[in-house]
Each structure stands twice: as structure tokens, then as C-alpha cells.
Coordinates of N, CA and C and ligand atoms in Angstrom, one line a residue:
X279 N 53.6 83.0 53.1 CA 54.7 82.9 54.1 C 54.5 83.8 55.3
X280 N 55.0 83.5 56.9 CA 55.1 84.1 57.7 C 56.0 85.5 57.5
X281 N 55.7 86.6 57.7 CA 56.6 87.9 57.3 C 56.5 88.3 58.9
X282 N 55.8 88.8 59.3 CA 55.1 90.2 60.3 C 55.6 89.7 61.6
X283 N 56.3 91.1 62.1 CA 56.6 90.9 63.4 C 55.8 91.8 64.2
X284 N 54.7 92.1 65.0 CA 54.0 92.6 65.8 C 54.5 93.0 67.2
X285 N 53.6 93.8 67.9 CA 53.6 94.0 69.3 C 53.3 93.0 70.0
X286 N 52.5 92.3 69.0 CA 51.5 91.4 70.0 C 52.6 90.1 70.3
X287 N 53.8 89.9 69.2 CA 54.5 88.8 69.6 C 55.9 90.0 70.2
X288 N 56.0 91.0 70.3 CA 56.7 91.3 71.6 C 56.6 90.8 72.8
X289 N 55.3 91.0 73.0 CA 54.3 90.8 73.8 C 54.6 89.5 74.5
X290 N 54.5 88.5 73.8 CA 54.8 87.0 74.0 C 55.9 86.7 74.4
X291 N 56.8 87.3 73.8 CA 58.4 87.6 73.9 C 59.1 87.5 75.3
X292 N 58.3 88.9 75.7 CA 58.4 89.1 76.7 C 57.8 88.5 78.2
X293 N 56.9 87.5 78.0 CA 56.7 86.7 78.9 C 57.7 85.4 79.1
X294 N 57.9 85.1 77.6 CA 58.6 83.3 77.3 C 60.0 84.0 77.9
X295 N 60.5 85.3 78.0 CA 62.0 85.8 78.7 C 61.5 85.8 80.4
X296 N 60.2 85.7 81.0 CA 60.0 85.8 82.4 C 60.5 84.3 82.5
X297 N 59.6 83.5 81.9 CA 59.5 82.1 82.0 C 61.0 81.4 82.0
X298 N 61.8 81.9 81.1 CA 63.2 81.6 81.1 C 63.9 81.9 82.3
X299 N 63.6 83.1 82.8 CA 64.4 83.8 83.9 C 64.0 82.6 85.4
X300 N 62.3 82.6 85.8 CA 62.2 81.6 86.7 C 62.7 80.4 86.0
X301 N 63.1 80.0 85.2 CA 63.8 79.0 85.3 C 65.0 78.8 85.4
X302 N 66.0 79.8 85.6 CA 67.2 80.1 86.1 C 68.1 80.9 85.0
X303 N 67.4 81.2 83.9 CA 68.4 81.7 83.3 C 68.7 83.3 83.1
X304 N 70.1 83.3 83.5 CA 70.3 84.8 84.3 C 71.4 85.4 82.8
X305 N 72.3 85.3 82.2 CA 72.5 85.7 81.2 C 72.0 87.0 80.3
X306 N 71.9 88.6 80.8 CA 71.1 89.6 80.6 C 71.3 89.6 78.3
X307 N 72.5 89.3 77.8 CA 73.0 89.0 76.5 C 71.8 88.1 76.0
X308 N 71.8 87.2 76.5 CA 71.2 86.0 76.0 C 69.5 86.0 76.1
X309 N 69.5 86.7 77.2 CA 67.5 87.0 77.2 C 67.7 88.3 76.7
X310 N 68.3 88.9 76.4 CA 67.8 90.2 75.4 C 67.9 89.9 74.0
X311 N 68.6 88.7 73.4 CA 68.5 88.1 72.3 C 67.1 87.6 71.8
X312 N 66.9 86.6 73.2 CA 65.1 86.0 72.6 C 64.3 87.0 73.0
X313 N 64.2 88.4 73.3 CA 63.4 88.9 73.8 C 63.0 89.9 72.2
X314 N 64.0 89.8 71.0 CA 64.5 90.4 70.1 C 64.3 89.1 69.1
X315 N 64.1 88.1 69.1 CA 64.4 87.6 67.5 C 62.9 86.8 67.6
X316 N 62.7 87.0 66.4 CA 61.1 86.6 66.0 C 61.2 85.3 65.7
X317 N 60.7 84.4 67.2 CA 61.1 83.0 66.4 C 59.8 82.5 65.9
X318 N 58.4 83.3 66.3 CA 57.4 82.4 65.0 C 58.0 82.5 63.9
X319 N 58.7 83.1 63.2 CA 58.8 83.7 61.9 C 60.0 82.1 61.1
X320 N 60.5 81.3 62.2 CA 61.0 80.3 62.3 C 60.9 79.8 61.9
X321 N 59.3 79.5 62.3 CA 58.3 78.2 61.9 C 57.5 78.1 61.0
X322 N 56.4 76.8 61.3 CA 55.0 77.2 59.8 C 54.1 78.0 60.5
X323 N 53.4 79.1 59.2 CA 52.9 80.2 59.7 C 51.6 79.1 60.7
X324 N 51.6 77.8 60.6 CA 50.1 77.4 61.1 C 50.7 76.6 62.5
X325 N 51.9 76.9 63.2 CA 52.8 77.0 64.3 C 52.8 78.4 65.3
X326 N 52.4 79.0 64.3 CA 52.7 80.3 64.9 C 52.3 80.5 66.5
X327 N 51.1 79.7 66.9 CA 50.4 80.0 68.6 C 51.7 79.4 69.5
X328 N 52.6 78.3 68.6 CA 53.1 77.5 69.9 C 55.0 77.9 69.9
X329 N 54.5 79.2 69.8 CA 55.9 80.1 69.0 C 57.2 80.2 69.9
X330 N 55.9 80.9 71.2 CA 56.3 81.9 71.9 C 56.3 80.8 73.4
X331 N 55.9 79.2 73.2 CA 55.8 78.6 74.2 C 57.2 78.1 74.6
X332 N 57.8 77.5 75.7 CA 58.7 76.8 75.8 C 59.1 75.3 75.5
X333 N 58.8 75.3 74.3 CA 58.6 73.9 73.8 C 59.9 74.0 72.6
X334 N 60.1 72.6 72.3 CA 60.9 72.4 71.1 C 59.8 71.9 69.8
X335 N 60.0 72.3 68.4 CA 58.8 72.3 67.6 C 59.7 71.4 66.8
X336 N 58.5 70.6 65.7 CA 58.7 69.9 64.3 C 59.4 71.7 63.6
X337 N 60.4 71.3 62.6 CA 60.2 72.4 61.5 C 60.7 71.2 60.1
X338 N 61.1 71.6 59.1 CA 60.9 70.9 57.5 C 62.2 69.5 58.2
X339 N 62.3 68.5 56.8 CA 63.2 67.7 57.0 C 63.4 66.5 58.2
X340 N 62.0 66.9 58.7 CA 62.3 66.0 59.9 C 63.2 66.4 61.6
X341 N 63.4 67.5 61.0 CA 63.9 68.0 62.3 C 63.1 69.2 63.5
X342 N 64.3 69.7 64.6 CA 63.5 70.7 65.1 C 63.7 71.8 65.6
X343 N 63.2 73.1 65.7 CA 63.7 73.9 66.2 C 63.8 74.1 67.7
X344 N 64.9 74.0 68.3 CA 64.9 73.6 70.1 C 64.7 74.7 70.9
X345 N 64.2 73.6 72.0 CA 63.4 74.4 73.0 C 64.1 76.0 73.0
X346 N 63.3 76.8 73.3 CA 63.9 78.0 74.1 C 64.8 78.0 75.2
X347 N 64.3 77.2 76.4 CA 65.0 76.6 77.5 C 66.7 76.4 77.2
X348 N 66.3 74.9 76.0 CA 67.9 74.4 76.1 C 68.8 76.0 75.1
X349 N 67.7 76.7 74.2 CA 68.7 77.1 73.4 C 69.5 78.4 74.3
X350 N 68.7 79.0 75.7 CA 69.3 79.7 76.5 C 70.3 79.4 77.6
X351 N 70.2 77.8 77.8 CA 70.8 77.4 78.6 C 72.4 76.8 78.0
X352 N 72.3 76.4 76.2 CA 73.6 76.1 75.9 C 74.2 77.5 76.0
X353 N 73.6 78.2 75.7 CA 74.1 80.3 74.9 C 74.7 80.5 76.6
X354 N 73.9 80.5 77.5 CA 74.8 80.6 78.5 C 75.8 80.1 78.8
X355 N 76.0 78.6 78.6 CA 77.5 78.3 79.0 C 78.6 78.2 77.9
X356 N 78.2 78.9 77.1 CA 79.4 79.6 75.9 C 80.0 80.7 76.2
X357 N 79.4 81.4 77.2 CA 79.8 82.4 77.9 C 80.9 83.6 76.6
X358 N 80.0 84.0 75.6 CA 80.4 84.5 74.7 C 80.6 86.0 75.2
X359 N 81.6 86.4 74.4 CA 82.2 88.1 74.1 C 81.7 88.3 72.7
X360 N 81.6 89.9 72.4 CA 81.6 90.5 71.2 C 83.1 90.1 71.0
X361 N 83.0 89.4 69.5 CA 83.9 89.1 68.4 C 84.4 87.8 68.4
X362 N 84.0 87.1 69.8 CA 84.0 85.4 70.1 C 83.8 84.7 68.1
X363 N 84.9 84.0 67.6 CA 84.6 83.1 66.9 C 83.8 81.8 67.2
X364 N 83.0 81.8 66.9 CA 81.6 80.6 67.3 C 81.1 79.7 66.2
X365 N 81.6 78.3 66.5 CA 81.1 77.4 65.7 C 80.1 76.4 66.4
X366 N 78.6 76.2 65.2 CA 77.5 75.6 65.6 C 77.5 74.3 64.4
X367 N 77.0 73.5 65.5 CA 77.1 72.2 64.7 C 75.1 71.9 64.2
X368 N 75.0 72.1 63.7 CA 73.3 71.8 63.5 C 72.7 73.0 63.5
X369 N 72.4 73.5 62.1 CA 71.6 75.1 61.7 C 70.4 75.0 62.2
X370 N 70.1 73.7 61.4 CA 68.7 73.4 61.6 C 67.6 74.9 60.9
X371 N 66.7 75.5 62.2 CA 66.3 76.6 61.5 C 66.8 77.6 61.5
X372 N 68.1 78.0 62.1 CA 68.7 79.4 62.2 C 68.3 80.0 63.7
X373 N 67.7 79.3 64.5 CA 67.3 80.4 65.4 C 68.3 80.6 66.2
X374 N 69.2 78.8 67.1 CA 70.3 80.0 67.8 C 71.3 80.4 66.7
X375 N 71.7 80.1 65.6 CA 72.2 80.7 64.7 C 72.0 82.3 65.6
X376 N 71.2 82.9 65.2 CA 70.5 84.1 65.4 C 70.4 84.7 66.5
X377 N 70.6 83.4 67.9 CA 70.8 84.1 68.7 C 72.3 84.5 69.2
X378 N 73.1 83.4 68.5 CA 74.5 83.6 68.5 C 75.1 85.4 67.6
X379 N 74.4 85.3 67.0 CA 74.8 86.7 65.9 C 74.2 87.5 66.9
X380 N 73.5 88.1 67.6 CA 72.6 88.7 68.8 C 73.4 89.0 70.0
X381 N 74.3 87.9 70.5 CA 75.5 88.3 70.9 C 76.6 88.4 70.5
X382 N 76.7 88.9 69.5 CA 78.1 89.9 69.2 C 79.1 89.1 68.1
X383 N 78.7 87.2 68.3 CA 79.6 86.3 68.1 C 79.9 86.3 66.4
X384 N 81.4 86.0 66.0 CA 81.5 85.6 64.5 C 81.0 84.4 64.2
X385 N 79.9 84.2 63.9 CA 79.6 82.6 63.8 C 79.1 82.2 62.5
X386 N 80.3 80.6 62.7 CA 80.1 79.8 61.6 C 78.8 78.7 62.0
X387 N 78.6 77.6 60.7 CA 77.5 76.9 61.0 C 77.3 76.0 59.8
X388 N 76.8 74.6 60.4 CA 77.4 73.7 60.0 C 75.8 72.8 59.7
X389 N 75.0 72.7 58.6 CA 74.3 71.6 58.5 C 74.3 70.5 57.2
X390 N 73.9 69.7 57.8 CA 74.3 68.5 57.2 C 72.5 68.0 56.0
X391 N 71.4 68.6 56.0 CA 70.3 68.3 55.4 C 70.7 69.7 54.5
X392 N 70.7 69.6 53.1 CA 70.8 69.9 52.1 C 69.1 70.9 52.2
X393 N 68.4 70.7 52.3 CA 67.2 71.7 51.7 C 67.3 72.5 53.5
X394 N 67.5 72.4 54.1 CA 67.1 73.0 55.5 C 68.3 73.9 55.7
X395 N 69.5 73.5 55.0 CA 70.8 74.5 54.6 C 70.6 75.5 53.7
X396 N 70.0 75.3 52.8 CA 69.4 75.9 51.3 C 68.7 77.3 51.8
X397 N 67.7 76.8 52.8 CA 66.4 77.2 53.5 C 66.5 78.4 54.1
X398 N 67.7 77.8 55.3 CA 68.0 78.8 56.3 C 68.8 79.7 56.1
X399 N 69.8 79.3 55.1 CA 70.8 80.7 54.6 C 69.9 81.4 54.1
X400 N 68.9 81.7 53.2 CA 68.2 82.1 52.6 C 67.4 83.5 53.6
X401 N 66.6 82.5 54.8 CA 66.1 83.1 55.9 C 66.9 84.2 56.4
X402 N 67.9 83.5 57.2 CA 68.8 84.5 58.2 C 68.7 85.7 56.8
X403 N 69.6 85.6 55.9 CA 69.7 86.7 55.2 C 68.7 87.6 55.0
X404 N 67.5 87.5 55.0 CA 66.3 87.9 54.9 C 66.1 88.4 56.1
X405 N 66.4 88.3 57.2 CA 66.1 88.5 58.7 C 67.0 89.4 59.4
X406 N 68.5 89.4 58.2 CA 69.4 90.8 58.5 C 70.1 90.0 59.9
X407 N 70.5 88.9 59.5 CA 71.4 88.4 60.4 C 72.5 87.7 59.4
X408 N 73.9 88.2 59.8 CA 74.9 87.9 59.0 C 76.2 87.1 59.5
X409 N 75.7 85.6 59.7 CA 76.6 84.9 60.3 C 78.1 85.1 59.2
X410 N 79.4 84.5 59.4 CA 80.8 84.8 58.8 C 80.1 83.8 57.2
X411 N 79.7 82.3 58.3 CA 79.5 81.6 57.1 C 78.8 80.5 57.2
X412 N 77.7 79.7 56.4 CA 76.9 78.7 56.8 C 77.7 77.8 56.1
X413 N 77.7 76.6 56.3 CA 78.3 75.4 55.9 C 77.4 74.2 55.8
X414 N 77.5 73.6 54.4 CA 76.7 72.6 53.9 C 77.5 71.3 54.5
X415 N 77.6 70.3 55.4 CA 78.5 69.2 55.7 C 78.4 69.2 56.6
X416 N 79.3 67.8 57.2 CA 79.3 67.1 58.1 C 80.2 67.8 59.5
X417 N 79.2 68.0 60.7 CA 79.6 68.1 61.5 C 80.4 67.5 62.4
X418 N 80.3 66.3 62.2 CA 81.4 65.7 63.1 C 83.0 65.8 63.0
X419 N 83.5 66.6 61.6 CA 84.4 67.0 61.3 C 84.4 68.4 61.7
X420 N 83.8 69.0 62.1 CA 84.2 70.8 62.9 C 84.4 71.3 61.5
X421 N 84.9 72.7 61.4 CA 84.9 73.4 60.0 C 86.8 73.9 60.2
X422 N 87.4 73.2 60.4 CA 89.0 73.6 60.0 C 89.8 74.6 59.4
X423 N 88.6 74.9 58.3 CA 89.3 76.2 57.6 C 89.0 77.5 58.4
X424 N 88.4 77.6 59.1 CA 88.1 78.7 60.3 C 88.6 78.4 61.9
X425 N 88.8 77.5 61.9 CA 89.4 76.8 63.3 C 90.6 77.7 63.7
X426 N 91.2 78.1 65.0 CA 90.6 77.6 66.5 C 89.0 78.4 67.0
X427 N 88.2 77.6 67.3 CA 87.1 78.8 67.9 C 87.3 79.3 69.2
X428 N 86.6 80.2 69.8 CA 86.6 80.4 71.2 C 85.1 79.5 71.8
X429 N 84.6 79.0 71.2 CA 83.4 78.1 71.4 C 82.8 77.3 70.0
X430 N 81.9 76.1 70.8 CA 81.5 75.7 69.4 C 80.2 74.9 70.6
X431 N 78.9 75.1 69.5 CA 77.7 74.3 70.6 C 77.4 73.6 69.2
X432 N 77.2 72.3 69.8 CA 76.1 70.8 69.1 C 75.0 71.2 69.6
X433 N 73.9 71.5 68.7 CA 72.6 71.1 68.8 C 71.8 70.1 68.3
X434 N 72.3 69.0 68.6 CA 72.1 67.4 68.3 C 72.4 67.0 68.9
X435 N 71.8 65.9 69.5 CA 72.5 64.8 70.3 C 73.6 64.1 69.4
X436 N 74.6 64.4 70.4 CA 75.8 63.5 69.7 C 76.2 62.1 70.8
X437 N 76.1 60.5 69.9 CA 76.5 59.7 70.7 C 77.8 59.5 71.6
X438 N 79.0 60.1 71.3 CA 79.9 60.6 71.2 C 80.6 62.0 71.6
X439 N 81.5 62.4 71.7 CA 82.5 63.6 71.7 C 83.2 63.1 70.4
X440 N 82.8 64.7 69.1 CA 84.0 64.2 68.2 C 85.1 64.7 68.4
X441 N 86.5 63.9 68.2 CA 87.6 64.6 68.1 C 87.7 65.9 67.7
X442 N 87.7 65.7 66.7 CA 87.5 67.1 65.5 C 87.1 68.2 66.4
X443 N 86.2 68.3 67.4 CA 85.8 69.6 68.0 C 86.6 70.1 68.9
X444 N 87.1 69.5 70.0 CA 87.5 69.2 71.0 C 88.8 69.8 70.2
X445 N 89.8 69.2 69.1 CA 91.0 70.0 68.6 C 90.8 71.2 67.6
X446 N 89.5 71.4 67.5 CA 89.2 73.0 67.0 C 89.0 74.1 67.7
X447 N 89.4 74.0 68.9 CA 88.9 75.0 70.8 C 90.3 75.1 71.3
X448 N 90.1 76.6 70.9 CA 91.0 77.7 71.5 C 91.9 77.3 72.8
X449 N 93.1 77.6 73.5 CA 93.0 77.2 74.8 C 91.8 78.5 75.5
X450 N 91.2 77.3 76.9 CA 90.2 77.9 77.1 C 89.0 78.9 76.1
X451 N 89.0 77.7 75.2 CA 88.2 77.9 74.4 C 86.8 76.5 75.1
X452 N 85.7 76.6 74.9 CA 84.6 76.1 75.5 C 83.7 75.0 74.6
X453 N 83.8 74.0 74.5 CA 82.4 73.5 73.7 C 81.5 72.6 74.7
X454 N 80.2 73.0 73.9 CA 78.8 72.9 74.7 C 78.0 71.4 73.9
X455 N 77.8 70.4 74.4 CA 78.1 69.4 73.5 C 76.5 68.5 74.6
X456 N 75.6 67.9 74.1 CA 74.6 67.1 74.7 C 75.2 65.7 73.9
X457 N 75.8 64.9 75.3 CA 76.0 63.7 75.1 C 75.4 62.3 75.6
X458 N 74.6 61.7 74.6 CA 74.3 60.6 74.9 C 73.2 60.2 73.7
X459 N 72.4 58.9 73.6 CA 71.7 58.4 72.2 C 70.0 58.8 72.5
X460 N 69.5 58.0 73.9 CA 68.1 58.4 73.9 C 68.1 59.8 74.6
X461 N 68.4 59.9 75.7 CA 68.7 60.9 76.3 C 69.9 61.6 76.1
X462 N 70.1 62.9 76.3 CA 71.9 63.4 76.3 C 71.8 64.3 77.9
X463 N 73.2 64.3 78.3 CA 73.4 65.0 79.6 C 74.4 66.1 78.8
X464 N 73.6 67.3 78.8 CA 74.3 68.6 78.6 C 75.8 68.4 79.4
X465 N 77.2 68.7 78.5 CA 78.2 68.6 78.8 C 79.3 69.6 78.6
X466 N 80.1 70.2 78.9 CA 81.0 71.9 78.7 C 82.7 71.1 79.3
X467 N 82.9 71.3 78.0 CA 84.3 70.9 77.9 C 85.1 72.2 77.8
X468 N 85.9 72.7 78.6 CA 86.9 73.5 78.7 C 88.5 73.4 78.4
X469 N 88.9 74.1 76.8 CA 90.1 73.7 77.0 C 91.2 74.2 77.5
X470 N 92.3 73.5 78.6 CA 93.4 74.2 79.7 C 94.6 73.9 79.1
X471 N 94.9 73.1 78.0 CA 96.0 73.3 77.2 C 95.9 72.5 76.2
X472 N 97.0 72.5 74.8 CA 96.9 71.7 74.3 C 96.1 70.4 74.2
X473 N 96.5 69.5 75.3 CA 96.2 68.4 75.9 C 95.0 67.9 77.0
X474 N 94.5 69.2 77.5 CA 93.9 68.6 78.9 C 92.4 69.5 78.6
X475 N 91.5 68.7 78.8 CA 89.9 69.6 79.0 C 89.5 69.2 80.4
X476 N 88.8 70.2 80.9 CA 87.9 70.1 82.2 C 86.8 70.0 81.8
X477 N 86.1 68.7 82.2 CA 84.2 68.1 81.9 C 83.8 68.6 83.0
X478 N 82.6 69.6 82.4 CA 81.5 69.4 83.9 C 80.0 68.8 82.7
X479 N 79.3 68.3 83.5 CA 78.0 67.7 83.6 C 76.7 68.7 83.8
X480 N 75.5 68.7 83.4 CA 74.6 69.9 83.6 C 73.5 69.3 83.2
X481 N 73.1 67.8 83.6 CA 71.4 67.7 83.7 C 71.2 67.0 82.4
X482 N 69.9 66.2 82.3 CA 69.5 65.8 81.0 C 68.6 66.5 80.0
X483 N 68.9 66.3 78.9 CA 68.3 67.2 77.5 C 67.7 65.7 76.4
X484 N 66.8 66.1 75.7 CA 66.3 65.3 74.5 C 67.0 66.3 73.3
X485 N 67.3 65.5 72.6 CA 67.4 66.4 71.1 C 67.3 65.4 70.0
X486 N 66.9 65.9 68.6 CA 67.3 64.7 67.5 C 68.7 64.9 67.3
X487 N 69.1 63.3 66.8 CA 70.7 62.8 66.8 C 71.2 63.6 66.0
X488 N 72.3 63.4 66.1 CA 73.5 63.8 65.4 C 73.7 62.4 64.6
X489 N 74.0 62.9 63.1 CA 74.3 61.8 62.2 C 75.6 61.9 61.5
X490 N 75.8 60.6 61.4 CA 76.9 60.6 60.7 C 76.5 60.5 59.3
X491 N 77.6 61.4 58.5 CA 77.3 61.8 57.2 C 76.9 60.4 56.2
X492 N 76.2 60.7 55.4 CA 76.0 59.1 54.6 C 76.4 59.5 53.5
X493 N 76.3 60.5 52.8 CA 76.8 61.2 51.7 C 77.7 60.5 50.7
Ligands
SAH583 N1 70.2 74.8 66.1 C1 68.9 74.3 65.6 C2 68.6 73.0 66.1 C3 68.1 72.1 65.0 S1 68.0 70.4 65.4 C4 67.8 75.3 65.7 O1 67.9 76.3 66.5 O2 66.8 75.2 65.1 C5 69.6 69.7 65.0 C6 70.1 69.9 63.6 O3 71.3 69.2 63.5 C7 69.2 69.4 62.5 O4 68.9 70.4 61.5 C8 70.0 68.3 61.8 O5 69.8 68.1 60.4 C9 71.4 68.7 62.1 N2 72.5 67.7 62.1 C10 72.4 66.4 62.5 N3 73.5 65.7 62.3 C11 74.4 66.6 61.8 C12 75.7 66.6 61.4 N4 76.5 65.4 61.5 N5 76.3 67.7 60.9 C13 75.6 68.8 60.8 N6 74.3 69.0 61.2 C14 73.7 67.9 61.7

């Protein structure tokens, strides 16, 4: 297995944080996170060259670990505080997992593949990142027994907005949500009361779907 974290992937680190920055992302929290968490160590050790690229990778189960890009660009419009309650829908490999713990956030986490949940709690733990709590289940139900959050990000394309998230959010509480089936348009729902969210829209994203539980 991959262990070793080097200079040499500081090194890398600190370029894939230039590459983010020309691409607009200003967030000093958020690029000091990926500038800090070893995400070859993510992947398979025979991934390791395409670590530090801005690409989204294969990892186990069929899924993947997402781009650097989108994972800095959802973390930005979470616009998280130290002690922000934060729920993530799709662990997948833990990385923003990890980047969410990096900024300050209590964060829960929610996957739905049984060995890649198994996997990752395992990892983070191992990596000295201590989210509140990982969660084996279906995300389209939010995690209620920790509910209201001050944010919650999908990292799946979801065909839909589920209910369930949207009444798990704080007022002005935020969720970061890519909607749509082939494509999704990054979307940030703001909640202003009880009753009412403000949508803004932010560009198109790929991601693998969001599923509904078959279980
Ligand atoms: N945040 C991850 C991204 C992984 S890809 C990372 O940084 O690596 C999306 C993940 O969402 C996959 O692991 C997939 O299994 C999971 N997923 C898909 N549908 C889901 C659902 N309904 N509930 C919870 N997780 C789901």
C-alpha cells in the first residue's frame, strides 16, 4: 500500500494550488487544505503520477475521486466557519471528506457502497482526520439524526433536489448540490426561512450519479 508522504509531493501540491488559484479559486482555507492533504495516498499506489493533476480519477467500486477543481470550487461555496456542522453526501474516497475536516467543519458523511464505506472510514482514521461520523446509507434521505446543518455538499450528480436536504439546512444554512443526469449545473441553495431558498446557478460539472438506494 501507498503510505509516504514526501517533499517531492509537497512539491506537486504546491503547483496543483497555483493551477487552482489561475483558475479562480480564491478561498485562502480551502487551498491551504489541498496544499496539506496527501491525495495520492487516495488512490492506487500505480495512480500515484496523475495525483497531483487536475483531473477526476477511477478509485475502487466503480467510482471516483473528484476533480481538484470541482472539489475546491464546491468547498468554496460552503463558505464554511470553524465548528460549521457539515453534511456530505458521497464519501466516496474521503478526500473532501478531508478537506472539509481541514476547514474546521463538524462533518458528517454519507455513502451508500458498502466496501468503499468500510474502506474510507478505515483510511481517514489512519490519516488522523476525525470526521463526527461516517454513515453507511442512502443519501437522498440527509442524516436527521444530526440535522439542522449549516451546509451539506452532493458529490454525485443528483437527478433531482432531494427534499430531505433542503429541510435538513439551517436558516441560511447553504447546500452545494450538481444538478442534472448527463451533465449537472453546479447549484447553491440558500436557506432565508423556513419556507423559501435563493438558487443561484454556477456552470456545468460531470460527476457519477447519485443513486437511489436499491438495498
Ligand atoms: N466525495 C468523493 C466523491 C466520490 S464520487 C471524493 O472526494 O472522493 C461520488 C460518491 O457518491 C460515490 O462514492 C458513490 O458511491 C456515492 N453515492 C452515489 N449515490 C449515493 C447515495 N444515494 N447516497 C450516498 N452516497 C452515494
Amino acid at each position: 500500500m501507498n503510505s509516504k508522504d514526501t517533499l517531492k509531493h509537497a512539491g506537486k501540491r504546491k503547483q496543483l494550488v497555483n493551477i487552482l488559484i489561475e483558475k479562480g479559486i480564491k478561498n485562502k482555507g480551502v487551498l491551504s487544505a489541498i496544499s496539506k492533504i496527501p491525495r495520492h495516498l487516495f488512490m492506487d499506489s500505480s495512480f500515484e503520477d496523475h495525483a497531483y493533476q487536475d483531473k477526476a480519477f477511477p478509485i475502487a467500486a466503480d467510482q471516483t475521486i473528484s476533480q481538484p477543481y470541482t472539489v475546491a470550487f464546491q468547498s468554496e461555496l460552503l463558505q464554511i466557519s470553524n465548528g460549521d456542522n457539515v453534511l456530505e453526501i458521497g464519501t466516496g474516497s474521503g478526500y473532501q471528506t478531508a478537506v472539509l475536516c481541514e476547514l474546521g467543519a463538524k462533518v458528517y458523511s454519507i455513502e451508500r457502497q458498502k466496501e468503499l464505506f468500510k474502506k474510507t472510514k478505515l483510511f481517514l482514521s489512519k490519516l488522523g482526520y476525525r470526521p463526527k461520523h461516517l454513515s453507511f446509507g442512502d443519501g437522498y434521505k440527509g442524516l436527521v439524526e444530526y440535522a439542522p446543518y449549516d451546509s451539506i455538499i452532493v458529490t454525485a450528480g443528483a437527478p433531482f433536489v432531494p427534499k430531505p436536504l433542503l429541510s435538513q439546512l439551517k436558516i441560511n444554512g447553504r447546500l452545494v448540490i450538481p444538478v442534472g443526469d448527463d451533465v449537472q449545473i453546479m447549484t447553491l441553495f440558500v436557506r432565508k426561512s423556513e419556507t423559501q431558498f435563493e438558487k443561484r446557478e454556477f456552470g456545468e460539472f460531470r460527476f457519477v450519479p447519485l443513486l437511489e438506494n436499491r438495498n
